[in-house]
PDB file of C-alpha atoms and ligand atoms in Angstrom:
ATOM      1  CA  MET A   1      28.936 -46.787 -51.110  1.00 96.00           C
ATOM      2  CA  LYS A   2      30.367 -43.458 -49.995  1.00 98.00           C
ATOM      3  CA  ARG A   3      28.858 -40.970 -52.414  1.00 98.00           C
ATOM      4  CA  LEU A   4      25.980 -41.638 -54.820  1.00 99.00           C
ATOM      5  CA  LEU A   5      25.050 -38.999 -57.399  1.00 99.00           C
ATOM      6  CA  ILE A   6      21.393 -38.538 -58.299  1.00 99.00           C
ATOM      7  CA  THR A   7      20.872 -36.296 -61.323  1.00 99.00           C
ATOM      8  CA  GLY A   8      17.412 -34.870 -61.950  1.00 99.00           C
ATOM      9  CA  ALA A   9      17.045 -34.764 -58.164  1.00 99.00           C
ATOM     10  CA  ALA A  10      14.363 -32.039 -58.302  1.00 99.00           C
ATOM     11  CA  GLY A  11      12.121 -34.201 -60.511  1.00 98.00           C
ATOM     12  CA  THR A  12       9.558 -36.883 -59.747  1.00 98.00           C
ATOM     13  CA  LEU A  13      11.894 -39.884 -59.705  1.00 98.00           C
ATOM     14  CA  GLY A  14      14.572 -37.790 -58.017  1.00 99.00           C
ATOM     15  CA  GLY A  15      12.138 -37.261 -55.148  1.00 98.00           C
ATOM     16  CA  PHE A  16      11.388 -40.994 -54.956  1.00 98.00           C
ATOM     17  CA  ALA A  17      15.144 -41.699 -55.032  1.00 99.00           C
ATOM     18  CA  ARG A  18      15.812 -39.457 -52.066  1.00 98.00           C
ATOM     19  CA  GLU A  19      13.233 -41.410 -50.087  1.00 98.00           C
ATOM     20  CA  HIS A  20      14.174 -44.935 -51.191  1.00 98.00           C
ATOM     21  CA  LEU A  21      17.966 -44.547 -51.355  1.00 98.00           C
ATOM     22  CA  ALA A  22      18.404 -42.741 -48.025  1.00 98.00           C
ATOM     23  CA  GLY A  23      20.940 -44.824 -46.119  1.00 96.00           C
ATOM     24  CA  PHE A  24      22.160 -46.621 -49.248  1.00 98.00           C
ATOM     25  CA  ALA A  25      25.226 -44.337 -49.432  1.00 98.00           C
ATOM     26  CA  ASP A  26      26.913 -42.185 -46.801  1.00 98.00           C
ATOM     27  CA  GLU A  27      26.149 -39.146 -48.966  1.00 98.00           C
ATOM     28  CA  LEU A  28      23.536 -38.575 -51.637  1.00 98.00           C
ATOM     29  CA  ARG A  29      24.860 -35.885 -53.938  1.00 98.00           C
ATOM     30  CA  LEU A  30      21.834 -34.308 -55.599  1.00 99.00           C
ATOM     31  CA  SER A  31      22.084 -32.374 -58.827  1.00 99.00           C
ATOM     32  CA  ASP A  32      19.634 -30.568 -61.112  1.00 98.00           C
ATOM     33  CA  VAL A  33      19.170 -27.218 -62.868  1.00 98.00           C
ATOM     34  CA  THR A  34      16.318 -26.600 -60.452  1.00 98.00           C
ATOM     35  CA  PRO A  35      17.546 -26.074 -56.888  1.00 98.00           C
ATOM     36  CA  VAL A  36      16.713 -28.588 -54.160  1.00 98.00           C
ATOM     37  CA  THR A  37      16.644 -26.749 -50.850  1.00 96.00           C
ATOM     38  CA  ASP A  38      15.094 -29.101 -48.281  1.00 97.00           C
ATOM     39  CA  LEU A  39      18.286 -31.086 -47.793  1.00 98.00           C
ATOM     40  CA  ALA A  40      18.588 -33.839 -45.193  1.00 98.00           C
ATOM     41  CA  GLN A  41      21.848 -34.322 -43.272  1.00 98.00           C
ATOM     42  CA  HIS A  42      23.115 -37.025 -45.619  1.00 98.00           C
ATOM     43  CA  GLU A  43      22.340 -34.938 -48.745  1.00 98.00           C
ATOM     44  CA  THR A  44      24.314 -32.275 -50.626  1.00 98.00           C
ATOM     45  CA  PHE A  45      23.188 -30.295 -53.660  1.00 98.00           C
ATOM     46  CA  VAL A  46      25.317 -29.178 -56.608  1.00 98.00           C
ATOM     47  CA  ALA A  47      23.558 -27.260 -59.384  1.00 98.00           C
ATOM     48  CA  ALA A  48      24.490 -28.264 -62.925  1.00 98.00           C
ATOM     49  CA  ASP A  49      23.023 -27.942 -66.380  1.00 98.00           C
ATOM     50  CA  LEU A  50      23.700 -31.252 -68.106  1.00 98.00           C
ATOM     51  CA  GLY A  51      24.601 -29.296 -71.244  1.00 98.00           C
ATOM     52  CA  ASP A  52      27.530 -27.668 -69.411  1.00 98.00           C
ATOM     53  CA  LYS A  53      30.514 -30.008 -69.689  1.00 98.00           C
ATOM     54  CA  ASP A  54      32.576 -28.455 -66.898  1.00 98.00           C
ATOM     55  CA  ALA A  55      29.653 -28.343 -64.486  1.00 98.00           C
ATOM     56  CA  VAL A  56      28.854 -32.009 -65.134  1.00 98.00           C
ATOM     57  CA  GLU A  57      32.478 -32.980 -64.579  1.00 98.00           C
ATOM     58  CA  GLU A  58      32.463 -31.192 -61.235  1.00 98.00           C
ATOM     59  CA  VAL A  59      29.293 -32.990 -60.160  1.00 98.00           C
ATOM     60  CA  VAL A  60      30.556 -36.461 -61.145  1.00 98.00           C
ATOM     61  CA  ARG A  61      34.008 -36.070 -59.574  1.00 98.00           C
ATOM     62  CA  GLY A  62      34.303 -38.141 -56.394  1.00 98.00           C
ATOM     63  CA  CYS A  63      31.114 -40.192 -56.847  1.00 98.00           C
ATOM     64  CA  ASP A  64      31.076 -44.003 -56.562  1.00 98.00           C
ATOM     65  CA  GLY A  65      27.805 -44.477 -58.420  1.00 98.00           C
ATOM     66  CA  ILE A  66      25.312 -42.472 -60.484  1.00 99.00           C
ATOM     67  CA  VAL A  67      21.555 -42.672 -60.866  1.00 99.00           C
ATOM     68  CA  HIS A  68      20.963 -40.606 -63.984  1.00 99.00           C
ATOM     69  CA  PHE A  69      17.440 -39.209 -63.924  1.00 99.00           C
ATOM     70  CA  GLY A  70      18.242 -35.714 -65.218  1.00 99.00           C
ATOM     71  CA  GLY A  71      16.961 -34.577 -68.588  1.00 98.00           C
ATOM     72  CA  ILE A  72      13.862 -33.990 -70.668  1.00 98.00           C
ATOM     73  CA  SER A  73      11.366 -36.658 -69.656  1.00 98.00           C
ATOM     74  CA  VAL A  74       8.596 -36.236 -72.249  1.00 98.00           C
ATOM     75  CA  GLU A  75       8.233 -35.411 -75.945  1.00 98.00           C
ATOM     76  CA  LYS A  76       9.622 -31.903 -76.706  1.00 98.00           C
ATOM     77  CA  GLY A  77      11.334 -29.977 -79.493  1.00 97.00           C
ATOM     78  CA  PHE A  78      14.784 -31.012 -80.642  1.00 98.00           C
ATOM     79  CA  ASP A  79      16.785 -28.156 -79.079  1.00 97.00           C
ATOM     80  CA  LEU A  80      15.697 -28.972 -75.529  1.00 97.00           C
ATOM     81  CA  ILE A  81      16.227 -32.686 -76.059  1.00 98.00           C
ATOM     82  CA  GLU A  82      19.575 -32.088 -77.711  1.00 98.00           C
ATOM     83  CA  ARG A  83      20.993 -30.124 -74.762  1.00 98.00           C
ATOM     84  CA  ALA A  84      19.827 -32.366 -71.925  1.00 98.00           C
ATOM     85  CA  ASN A  85      19.498 -35.849 -73.424  1.00 98.00           C
ATOM     86  CA  LEU A  86      22.134 -35.897 -76.179  1.00 98.00           C
ATOM     87  CA  ARG A  87      24.924 -33.507 -75.145  1.00 98.00           C
ATOM     88  CA  GLY A  88      24.025 -34.002 -71.471  1.00 98.00           C
ATOM     89  CA  VAL A  89      24.420 -37.778 -71.605  1.00 99.00           C
ATOM     90  CA  PHE A  90      27.679 -37.393 -73.538  1.00 99.00           C
ATOM     91  CA  ASN A  91      28.950 -34.995 -70.861  1.00 99.00           C
ATOM     92  CA  LEU A  92      27.968 -37.471 -68.154  1.00 99.00           C
ATOM     93  CA  TYR A  93      29.813 -40.402 -69.767  1.00 99.00           C
ATOM     94  CA  GLU A  94      32.897 -38.312 -70.498  1.00 99.00           C
ATOM     95  CA  ALA A  95      32.973 -37.222 -66.851  1.00 98.00           C
ATOM     96  CA  ALA A  96      32.449 -40.814 -65.662  1.00 98.00           C
ATOM     97  CA  ARG A  97      35.351 -42.231 -67.640  1.00 98.00           C
ATOM     98  CA  LYS A  98      37.634 -39.434 -66.440  1.00 98.00           C
ATOM     99  CA  HIS A  99      36.631 -39.935 -62.808  1.00 98.00           C
ATOM    100  CA  GLY A 100      36.976 -43.602 -61.947  1.00 98.00           C
ATOM    101  CA  ASN A 101      34.176 -45.284 -63.931  1.00 98.00           C
ATOM    102  CA  PRO A 102      31.342 -45.043 -61.389  1.00 98.00           C
ATOM    103  CA  ARG A 103      28.565 -47.529 -62.164  1.00 98.00           C
ATOM    104  CA  ILE A 104      25.561 -45.837 -63.799  1.00 99.00           C
ATOM    105  CA  ILE A 105      21.829 -46.481 -63.712  1.00 99.00           C
ATOM    106  CA  PHE A 106      20.674 -44.850 -66.939  1.00 99.00           C
ATOM    107  CA  ALA A 107      16.989 -43.934 -66.995  1.00 99.00           C
ATOM    108  CA  SER A 108      16.029 -45.044 -70.466  1.00 99.00           C
ATOM    109  CA  SER A 109      12.367 -45.317 -71.290  1.00 99.00           C
ATOM    110  CA  ASN A 110       9.703 -47.546 -72.776  1.00 99.00           C
ATOM    111  CA  HIS A 111       9.523 -44.855 -75.482  1.00 99.00           C
ATOM    112  CA  ALA A 112      12.763 -46.310 -76.873  1.00 99.00           C
ATOM    113  CA  ILE A 113      10.595 -49.270 -77.933  1.00 98.00           C
ATOM    114  CA  GLY A 114       7.260 -47.441 -78.053  1.00 98.00           C
ATOM    115  CA  PHE A 115       6.174 -48.503 -81.540  1.00 98.00           C
ATOM    116  CA  TYR A 116       5.972 -52.212 -80.668  1.00 98.00           C
ATOM    117  CA  PRO A 117       2.308 -53.207 -80.574  1.00 98.00           C
ATOM    118  CA  GLN A 118       0.726 -53.712 -77.176  1.00 98.00           C
ATOM    119  CA  GLY A 119       0.554 -57.417 -76.435  1.00 98.00           C
ATOM    120  CA  GLN A 120       3.801 -58.305 -78.238  1.00 98.00           C
ATOM    121  CA  ARG A 121       6.365 -59.766 -75.806  1.00 98.00           C
ATOM    122  CA  ILE A 122       9.847 -58.366 -76.324  1.00 98.00           C
ATOM    123  CA  ASP A 123      13.112 -58.928 -74.494  1.00 98.00           C
ATOM    124  CA  ALA A 124      16.458 -57.154 -74.207  1.00 98.00           C
ATOM    125  CA  ASP A 125      17.430 -58.130 -77.755  1.00 98.00           C
ATOM    126  CA  ALA A 126      14.450 -56.440 -79.398  1.00 98.00           C
ATOM    127  CA  PRO A 127      15.752 -53.713 -81.728  1.00 98.00           C
ATOM    128  CA  PRO A 128      14.832 -50.192 -80.558  1.00 98.00           C
ATOM    129  CA  LEU A 129      11.653 -48.770 -82.087  1.00 98.00           C
ATOM    130  CA  SER A 130      11.351 -45.276 -80.669  1.00 98.00           C
ATOM    131  CA  ASP A 131       8.081 -43.385 -80.812  1.00 98.00           C
ATOM    132  CA  GLY A 132       9.415 -39.799 -81.016  1.00 98.00           C
ATOM    133  CA  LEU A 133      12.427 -37.539 -80.547  1.00 98.00           C
ATOM    134  CA  TYR A 134      12.382 -38.230 -76.811  1.00 98.00           C
ATOM    135  CA  GLY A 135      12.423 -42.000 -77.356  1.00 99.00           C
ATOM    136  CA  ALA A 136      15.149 -41.633 -79.976  1.00 98.00           C
ATOM    137  CA  SER A 137      17.251 -39.661 -77.476  1.00 99.00           C
ATOM    138  CA  LYS A 138      16.934 -42.587 -75.052  1.00 99.00           C
ATOM    139  CA  VAL A 139      18.109 -44.988 -77.769  1.00 99.00           C
ATOM    140  CA  TYR A 140      21.116 -42.707 -78.262  1.00 99.00           C
ATOM    141  CA  GLY A 141      21.792 -42.762 -74.500  1.00 99.00           C
ATOM    142  CA  GLU A 142      21.578 -46.549 -74.462  1.00 99.00           C
ATOM    143  CA  GLN A 143      24.081 -46.744 -77.317  1.00 98.00           C
ATOM    144  CA  LEU A 144      26.458 -44.263 -75.717  1.00 98.00           C
ATOM    145  CA  ALA A 145      26.379 -46.451 -72.608  1.00 99.00           C
ATOM    146  CA  VAL A 146      27.417 -49.469 -74.694  1.00 99.00           C
ATOM    147  CA  LEU A 147      30.209 -47.456 -76.310  1.00 99.00           C
ATOM    148  CA  TYR A 148      31.653 -46.344 -72.973  1.00 99.00           C
ATOM    149  CA  TRP A 149      31.405 -49.893 -71.616  1.00 98.00           C
ATOM    150  CA  GLN A 150      33.224 -51.385 -74.621  1.00 98.00           C
ATOM    151  CA  LYS A 151      35.881 -48.673 -74.830  1.00 98.00           C
ATOM    152  CA  PHE A 152      36.424 -47.734 -71.195  1.00 98.00           C
ATOM    153  CA  GLY A 153      34.649 -50.323 -69.012  1.00 98.00           C
ATOM    154  CA  VAL A 154      32.005 -47.950 -67.623  1.00 98.00           C
ATOM    155  CA  GLU A 155      29.187 -50.263 -66.491  1.00 99.00           C
ATOM    156  CA  THR A 156      25.549 -49.202 -66.974  1.00 99.00           C
ATOM    157  CA  ALA A 157      22.121 -50.644 -66.359  1.00 99.00           C
ATOM    158  CA  ARG A 158      20.043 -49.336 -69.265  1.00 99.00           C
ATOM    159  CA  VAL A 159      16.662 -49.359 -67.581  1.00 99.00           C
ATOM    160  CA  ARG A 160      13.732 -48.974 -69.972  1.00 99.00           C
ATOM    161  CA  ILE A 161      11.404 -47.574 -67.350  1.00 99.00           C
ATOM    162  CA  GLY A 162       7.698 -48.119 -67.932  1.00 99.00           C
ATOM    163  CA  SER A 163       5.501 -45.769 -65.879  1.00 99.00           C
ATOM    164  CA  CYS A 164       6.976 -45.014 -62.464  1.00 99.00           C
ATOM    165  CA  VAL A 165       4.126 -43.498 -60.482  1.00 98.00           C
ATOM    166  CA  PRO A 166       2.609 -44.449 -57.104  1.00 98.00           C
ATOM    167  CA  LYS A 167      -0.106 -46.554 -58.788  1.00 98.00           C
ATOM    168  CA  PRO A 168      -1.291 -47.367 -62.336  1.00 98.00           C
ATOM    169  CA  LEU A 169      -3.493 -44.590 -63.710  1.00 98.00           C
ATOM    170  CA  ASN A 170      -4.984 -46.177 -66.851  1.00 98.00           C
ATOM    171  CA  ARG A 171      -5.331 -49.493 -68.693  1.00 98.00           C
ATOM    172  CA  ARG A 172      -1.971 -49.168 -70.442  1.00 98.00           C
ATOM    173  CA  MET A 173      -0.223 -48.724 -67.114  1.00 98.00           C
ATOM    174  CA  LEU A 174      -1.559 -52.111 -66.003  1.00 98.00           C
ATOM    175  CA  SER A 175       1.232 -53.400 -68.283  1.00 98.00           C
ATOM    176  CA  THR A 176       3.834 -50.621 -67.873  1.00 99.00           C
ATOM    177  CA  TRP A 177       3.630 -49.736 -64.166  1.00 99.00           C
ATOM    178  CA  LEU A 178       6.809 -49.675 -62.092  1.00 99.00           C
ATOM    179  CA  SER A 179       6.328 -48.956 -58.407  1.00 99.00           C
ATOM    180  CA  PRO A 180       8.851 -46.561 -56.867  1.00 99.00           C
ATOM    181  CA  ARG A 181       9.806 -49.340 -54.427  1.00 98.00           C
ATOM    182  CA  ASP A 182      10.601 -51.692 -57.327  1.00 99.00           C
ATOM    183  CA  MET A 183      12.530 -48.972 -59.189  1.00 99.00           C
ATOM    184  CA  PHE A 184      14.971 -48.636 -56.312  1.00 99.00           C
ATOM    185  CA  GLY A 185      15.018 -52.343 -55.471  1.00 99.00           C
ATOM    186  CA  LEU A 186      16.261 -52.736 -59.036  1.00 99.00           C
ATOM    187  CA  ALA A 187      18.807 -49.926 -58.671  1.00 99.00           C
ATOM    188  CA  LYS A 188      20.204 -51.537 -55.508  1.00 98.00           C
ATOM    189  CA  CYS A 189      20.550 -54.923 -57.273  1.00 98.00           C
ATOM    190  CA  CYS A 190      22.394 -53.210 -60.147  1.00 99.00           C
ATOM    191  CA  PHE A 191      24.852 -51.628 -57.724  1.00 98.00           C
ATOM    192  CA  ALA A 192      25.302 -54.841 -55.713  1.00 98.00           C
ATOM    193  CA  VAL A 193      25.871 -57.396 -58.469  1.00 98.00           C
ATOM    194  CA  PRO A 194      29.618 -58.199 -58.790  1.00 98.00           C
ATOM    195  CA  GLU A 195      29.672 -57.704 -62.571  1.00 98.00           C
ATOM    196  CA  LEU A 196      26.938 -55.566 -64.084  1.00 98.00           C
ATOM    197  CA  GLY A 197      28.091 -55.155 -67.676  1.00 98.00           C
ATOM    198  CA  CYS A 198      25.730 -53.027 -69.745  1.00 99.00           C
ATOM    199  CA  PRO A 199      22.361 -54.804 -69.800  1.00 99.00           C
ATOM    200  CA  VAL A 200      18.986 -53.600 -71.022  1.00 99.00           C
ATOM    201  CA  VAL A 201      16.482 -54.046 -68.190  1.00 99.00           C
ATOM    202  CA  TYR A 202      12.746 -53.454 -68.466  1.00 99.00           C
ATOM    203  CA  GLY A 203      11.616 -51.407 -65.489  1.00 99.00           C
ATOM    204  CA  ALA A 204       8.184 -52.764 -64.623  1.00 99.00           C
ATOM    205  CA  SER A 205       6.553 -54.311 -61.593  1.00 99.00           C
ATOM    206  CA  HIS A 206       4.699 -57.606 -61.913  1.00 98.00           C
ATOM    207  CA  SER A 207       1.748 -57.688 -64.319  1.00 98.00           C
ATOM    208  CA  ASP A 208      -0.281 -60.591 -65.740  1.00 98.00           C
ATOM    209  CA  THR A 209      -0.325 -58.624 -69.026  1.00 98.00           C
ATOM    210  CA  SER A 210       3.361 -57.699 -69.140  1.00 98.00           C
ATOM    211  CA  TRP A 211       4.878 -57.033 -72.573  1.00 98.00           C
ATOM    212  CA  TRP A 212       8.469 -57.262 -71.345  1.00 99.00           C
ATOM    213  CA  ASP A 213      10.683 -60.249 -70.696  1.00 98.00           C
ATOM    214  CA  ASN A 214      13.590 -59.729 -68.287  1.00 98.00           C
ATOM    215  CA  SER A 215      14.890 -63.306 -68.453  1.00 98.00           C
ATOM    216  CA  LYS A 216      18.243 -62.116 -69.854  1.00 98.00           C
ATOM    217  CA  VAL A 217      18.952 -60.167 -66.648  1.00 98.00           C
ATOM    218  CA  ALA A 218      18.045 -62.882 -64.130  1.00 98.00           C
ATOM    219  CA  TYR A 219      21.673 -62.591 -62.916  1.00 98.00           C
ATOM    220  CA  LEU A 220      20.806 -59.241 -61.305  1.00 98.00           C
ATOM    221  CA  GLY A 221      18.738 -61.111 -58.717  1.00 98.00           C
ATOM    222  CA  TRP A 222      15.887 -58.594 -58.998  1.00 98.00           C
ATOM    223  CA  THR A 223      12.313 -59.686 -58.377  1.00 98.00           C
ATOM    224  CA  PRO A 224       9.633 -56.968 -58.337  1.00 98.00           C
ATOM    225  CA  GLN A 225       7.780 -56.795 -55.025  1.00 98.00           C
ATOM    226  CA  ASP A 226       4.721 -54.963 -56.340  1.00 99.00           C
ATOM    227  CA  SER A 227       2.056 -55.986 -58.838  1.00 99.00           C
ATOM    228  CA  ALA A 228      -0.227 -54.007 -61.132  1.00 99.00           C
ATOM    229  CA  GLU A 229      -2.797 -56.759 -60.474  1.00 99.00           C
ATOM    230  CA  THR A 230      -3.502 -55.110 -57.114  1.00 99.00           C
ATOM    231  CA  TYR A 231      -5.089 -52.222 -59.027  1.00 98.00           C
ATOM    232  CA  ARG A 232      -6.551 -54.005 -62.086  1.00 98.00           C
ATOM    233  CA  ALA A 233     -10.186 -54.134 -61.009  1.00 98.00           C
ATOM    234  CA  GLU A 234     -10.145 -50.500 -59.871  1.00 98.00           C
ATOM    235  CA  VAL A 235      -8.471 -49.226 -63.068  1.00 98.00           C
ATOM    236  CA  GLU A 236     -10.630 -51.317 -65.415  1.00 98.00           C
ATOM    237  CA  ALA A 237     -13.810 -50.123 -63.713  1.00 98.00           C
ATOM    238  CA  ALA A 238     -12.708 -46.490 -63.944  1.00 98.00           C
ATOM    239  CA  HIS A 239     -11.703 -46.838 -67.627  1.00 97.00           C
ATOM    240  CA  PRO A 240     -14.214 -48.932 -69.612  1.00 97.00           C
ATOM    241  CA  PRO A 241     -12.699 -50.074 -72.950  1.00 94.00           C
ATOM    242  CA  GLU A 242     -14.999 -47.851 -75.040  1.00 95.00           C
ATOM    243  CA  THR A 243     -13.626 -44.743 -73.271  1.00 95.00           C
ATOM    244  CA  VAL A 244      -9.940 -45.501 -74.005  1.00 95.00           C
ATOM    245  CA  PRO A 245      -8.615 -43.502 -76.982  1.00 93.00           C
ATOM    246  CA  GLU A 246      -7.199 -45.686 -79.761  1.00 93.00           C
ATOM    247  CA  ASP A 247      -3.804 -43.942 -79.501  1.00 93.00           C
ATOM    248  CA  GLU A 248      -3.481 -45.137 -75.930  1.00 95.00           C
ATOM    249  CA  SER A 249      -4.335 -48.774 -76.585  1.00 97.00           C
ATOM    250  CA  ARG A 250      -2.486 -49.578 -79.835  1.00 98.00           C
ATOM    251  CA  PHE A 251       1.252 -49.323 -79.226  1.00 98.00           C
ATOM    252  CA  GLN A 252       3.397 -49.852 -76.127  1.00 98.00           C
ATOM    253  CA  GLY A 253       4.328 -46.157 -76.031  1.00 98.00           C
ATOM    254  CA  GLY A 254       0.646 -45.185 -75.880  1.00 98.00           C
ATOM    255  CA  VAL A 255      -0.184 -41.577 -76.731  1.00 98.00           C
ATOM    256  CA  PHE A 256       3.479 -40.666 -77.355  1.00 98.00           C
ATOM    257  CA  THR A 257       3.202 -42.503 -80.704  1.00 98.00           C
ATOM    258  CA  ALA A 258       0.628 -39.952 -81.867  1.00 98.00           C
ATOM    259  CA  TYR A 259       2.494 -36.763 -80.978  1.00 98.00           C
ATOM    260  CA  PRO A 260       3.799 -34.533 -83.781  1.00 97.00           C
ATOM    261  CA  ILE A 261       7.464 -33.531 -84.078  1.00 97.00           C
ATOM    262  CA  TYR A 262       7.432 -30.451 -81.877  1.00 97.00           C
ATOM    263  CA  GLN A 263       9.297 -27.433 -83.205  1.00 92.00           C
ATOM    264  CA  SER A 264      10.279 -25.896 -79.859  1.00 78.00           C
TER     265      SER A 264
HETATM  266  P1  NAI B   1      11.124 -35.088 -64.380  1.00 90.83           P
HETATM  267  O1  NAI B   1      10.883 -34.280 -65.591  1.00 90.83           O
HETATM  268  O2  NAI B   1      10.176 -34.979 -63.238  1.00 90.83           O
HETATM  269  O3  NAI B   1      12.599 -34.811 -63.827  1.00 90.83           O
HETATM  270  C1  NAI B   1      13.690 -34.569 -64.669  1.00 90.83           C
HETATM  271  C2  NAI B   1      14.597 -33.571 -63.994  1.00 90.83           C
HETATM  272  O4  NAI B   1      15.678 -33.295 -64.893  1.00 90.83           O
HETATM  273  C3  NAI B   1      13.909 -32.235 -63.672  1.00 90.83           C
HETATM  274  O5  NAI B   1      14.009 -31.943 -62.294  1.00 90.83           O
HETATM  275  C4  NAI B   1      14.642 -31.220 -64.525  1.00 90.83           C
HETATM  276  O6  NAI B   1      14.843 -29.960 -63.879  1.00 90.83           O
HETATM  277  C5  NAI B   1      15.976 -31.907 -64.784  1.00 90.83           C
HETATM  278  N1  NAI B   1      16.583 -31.431 -66.026  1.00 90.83           N
HETATM  279  C6  NAI B   1      15.976 -31.202 -67.220  1.00 90.83           C
HETATM  280  N2  NAI B   1      16.858 -30.673 -68.082  1.00 90.83           N
HETATM  281  C7  NAI B   1      18.033 -30.560 -67.432  1.00 90.83           C
HETATM  282  C8  NAI B   1      19.314 -30.090 -67.789  1.00 90.83           C
HETATM  283  N3  NAI B   1      19.569 -29.585 -69.028  1.00 90.83           N
HETATM  284  N4  NAI B   1      20.290 -30.132 -66.859  1.00 90.83           N
HETATM  285  C9  NAI B   1      20.047 -30.616 -65.608  1.00 90.83           C
HETATM  286  N5  NAI B   1      18.865 -31.066 -65.205  1.00 90.83           N
HETATM  287  C10 NAI B   1      17.855 -31.049 -66.115  1.00 90.83           C
HETATM  288  O7  NAI B   1      11.228 -36.617 -64.886  1.00 90.83           O
HETATM  289  P2  NAI B   1      11.023 -37.942 -64.043  1.00 90.83           P
HETATM  290  O8  NAI B   1       9.644 -38.428 -64.251  1.00 90.83           O
HETATM  291  O9  NAI B   1      11.539 -37.742 -62.686  1.00 90.83           O
HETATM  292  O10 NAI B   1      11.987 -38.942 -64.835  1.00 90.83           O
HETATM  293  C11 NAI B   1      13.340 -39.088 -64.497  1.00 90.83           C
HETATM  294  C12 NAI B   1      14.054 -39.814 -65.621  1.00 90.83           C
HETATM  295  O11 NAI B   1      13.454 -41.077 -65.849  1.00 90.83           O
HETATM  296  C13 NAI B   1      14.007 -39.065 -66.952  1.00 90.83           C
HETATM  297  O12 NAI B   1      15.249 -39.219 -67.614  1.00 90.83           O
HETATM  298  C14 NAI B   1      12.910 -39.776 -67.723  1.00 90.83           C
HETATM  299  O13 NAI B   1      13.148 -39.698 -69.108  1.00 90.83           O
HETATM  300  C15 NAI B   1      13.047 -41.199 -67.201  1.00 90.83           C
HETATM  301  N6  NAI B   1      11.790 -41.924 -67.254  1.00 90.83           N
HETATM  302  C16 NAI B   1      10.785 -41.631 -66.373  1.00 90.83           C
HETATM  303  C17 NAI B   1       9.618 -42.355 -66.389  1.00 90.83           C
HETATM  304  C18 NAI B   1       8.526 -42.125 -65.402  1.00 90.83           C
HETATM  305  O14 NAI B   1       7.577 -42.896 -65.375  1.00 90.83           O
HETATM  306  N7  NAI B   1       8.607 -41.107 -64.542  1.00 90.83           N
HETATM  307  C19 NAI B   1       9.387 -43.401 -67.406  1.00 90.83           C
HETATM  308  C20 NAI B   1      10.506 -43.606 -68.290  1.00 90.83           C
HETATM  309  C21 NAI B   1      11.658 -42.895 -68.197  1.00 90.83           C
HETATM  310  C1  15L B   2       8.197 -41.724 -69.828  1.00 90.83           C
HETATM  311  O1  15L B   2       9.257 -41.939 -70.412  1.00 90.83           O
HETATM  312  C2  15L B   2       7.928 -40.415 -69.179  1.00 90.83           C
HETATM  313  O2  15L B   2       9.093 -39.881 -68.614  1.00 90.83           O
HETATM  314  C3  15L B   2       6.847 -40.495 -68.127  1.00 90.83           C
HETATM  315  O3  15L B   2       6.430 -39.168 -67.829  1.00 90.83           O
HETATM  316  C4  15L B   2       5.660 -41.331 -68.584  1.00 90.83           C
HETATM  317  O4  15L B   2       5.014 -40.684 -69.627  1.00 90.83           O
HETATM  318  C5  15L B   2       6.133 -42.713 -68.992  1.00 90.83           C
HETATM  319  O5  15L B   2       7.210 -42.651 -69.912  1.00 90.83           O
HETATM  320  C6  15L B   2       5.033 -43.554 -69.607  1.00 90.83           C
HETATM  321  O6  15L B   2       5.188 -44.019 -70.732  1.00 90.83           O
HETATM  322  O7  15L B   2       4.019 -43.778 -68.932  1.00 90.83           O
END
């Protein structure tokens, strides 16, 4: 790949992407509203607010692939979510179809299905069950991806990311954890497969207590290399069951299911 765009490059997963995707494309084009200044030789930075249609078009022009991490990444008020996750995703897909249909990794979230009970196994065909405005915005993004695939042939991996952090931090994350290495192993498989289509993929490393079934995307050839089991004893000892709040242990989305609708 010549030029790969990473939106949200100043954020947590953007930082992991810069590390794990170095060398995957001749150029990593980084974009965010927050400047990234410590650029390596193979990196360029173009500032863009996802809510600004012209700026997004400029960023997407000339890219062969997109990892879309930009946007509001937690529960917030509607106006913020609307600009980045609704209008912003629309701007991204409009720019993609005008500029050669680059393949897209769309960072959806487990909060698109957050109201499924913990312990219930679901697969790609499970209807969305968002746990807040943030989760609902991810459902919208997933649907926009399908629309642009059907109408214009833009291919997207709709990755319902669990919890992408260096290691699981609580009992829930023993089921939702996605190692950064597995996140980008998955992204590479999605770019390499001859025909991607527009699948829903659950972004999680191995876990003996996984809630998510990726059997429908076996054709991607992705096998997680990391396992939450490595950390189970440590996490369970640090978080005895009686100390875990009920909100965290009831639904797949954990505490997000208990948040109010924020007004700003
Ligand atoms: P983050 O909040 O650290 O990074 C998001 C980046 O998007 C920030 O650098 C921010 O400046 C940028 N951004 C926000 N609004 C923008 C706008 N209007 N225009 C341009 N840029 C804007 O989030 P993180 O953790 O890196 O997540 C990346 C993506 O993955 C997000 O879309 C998030 O929803 C998704 N995700 C992340 C998970 C995780 O475990 N980290 C789990 C599930 C989904
Ligand atoms: C997400 O969607 C968030 O972006 C991230 O910050 C975590 O809260 C993650 O889900 C999670 O559910 O652990």
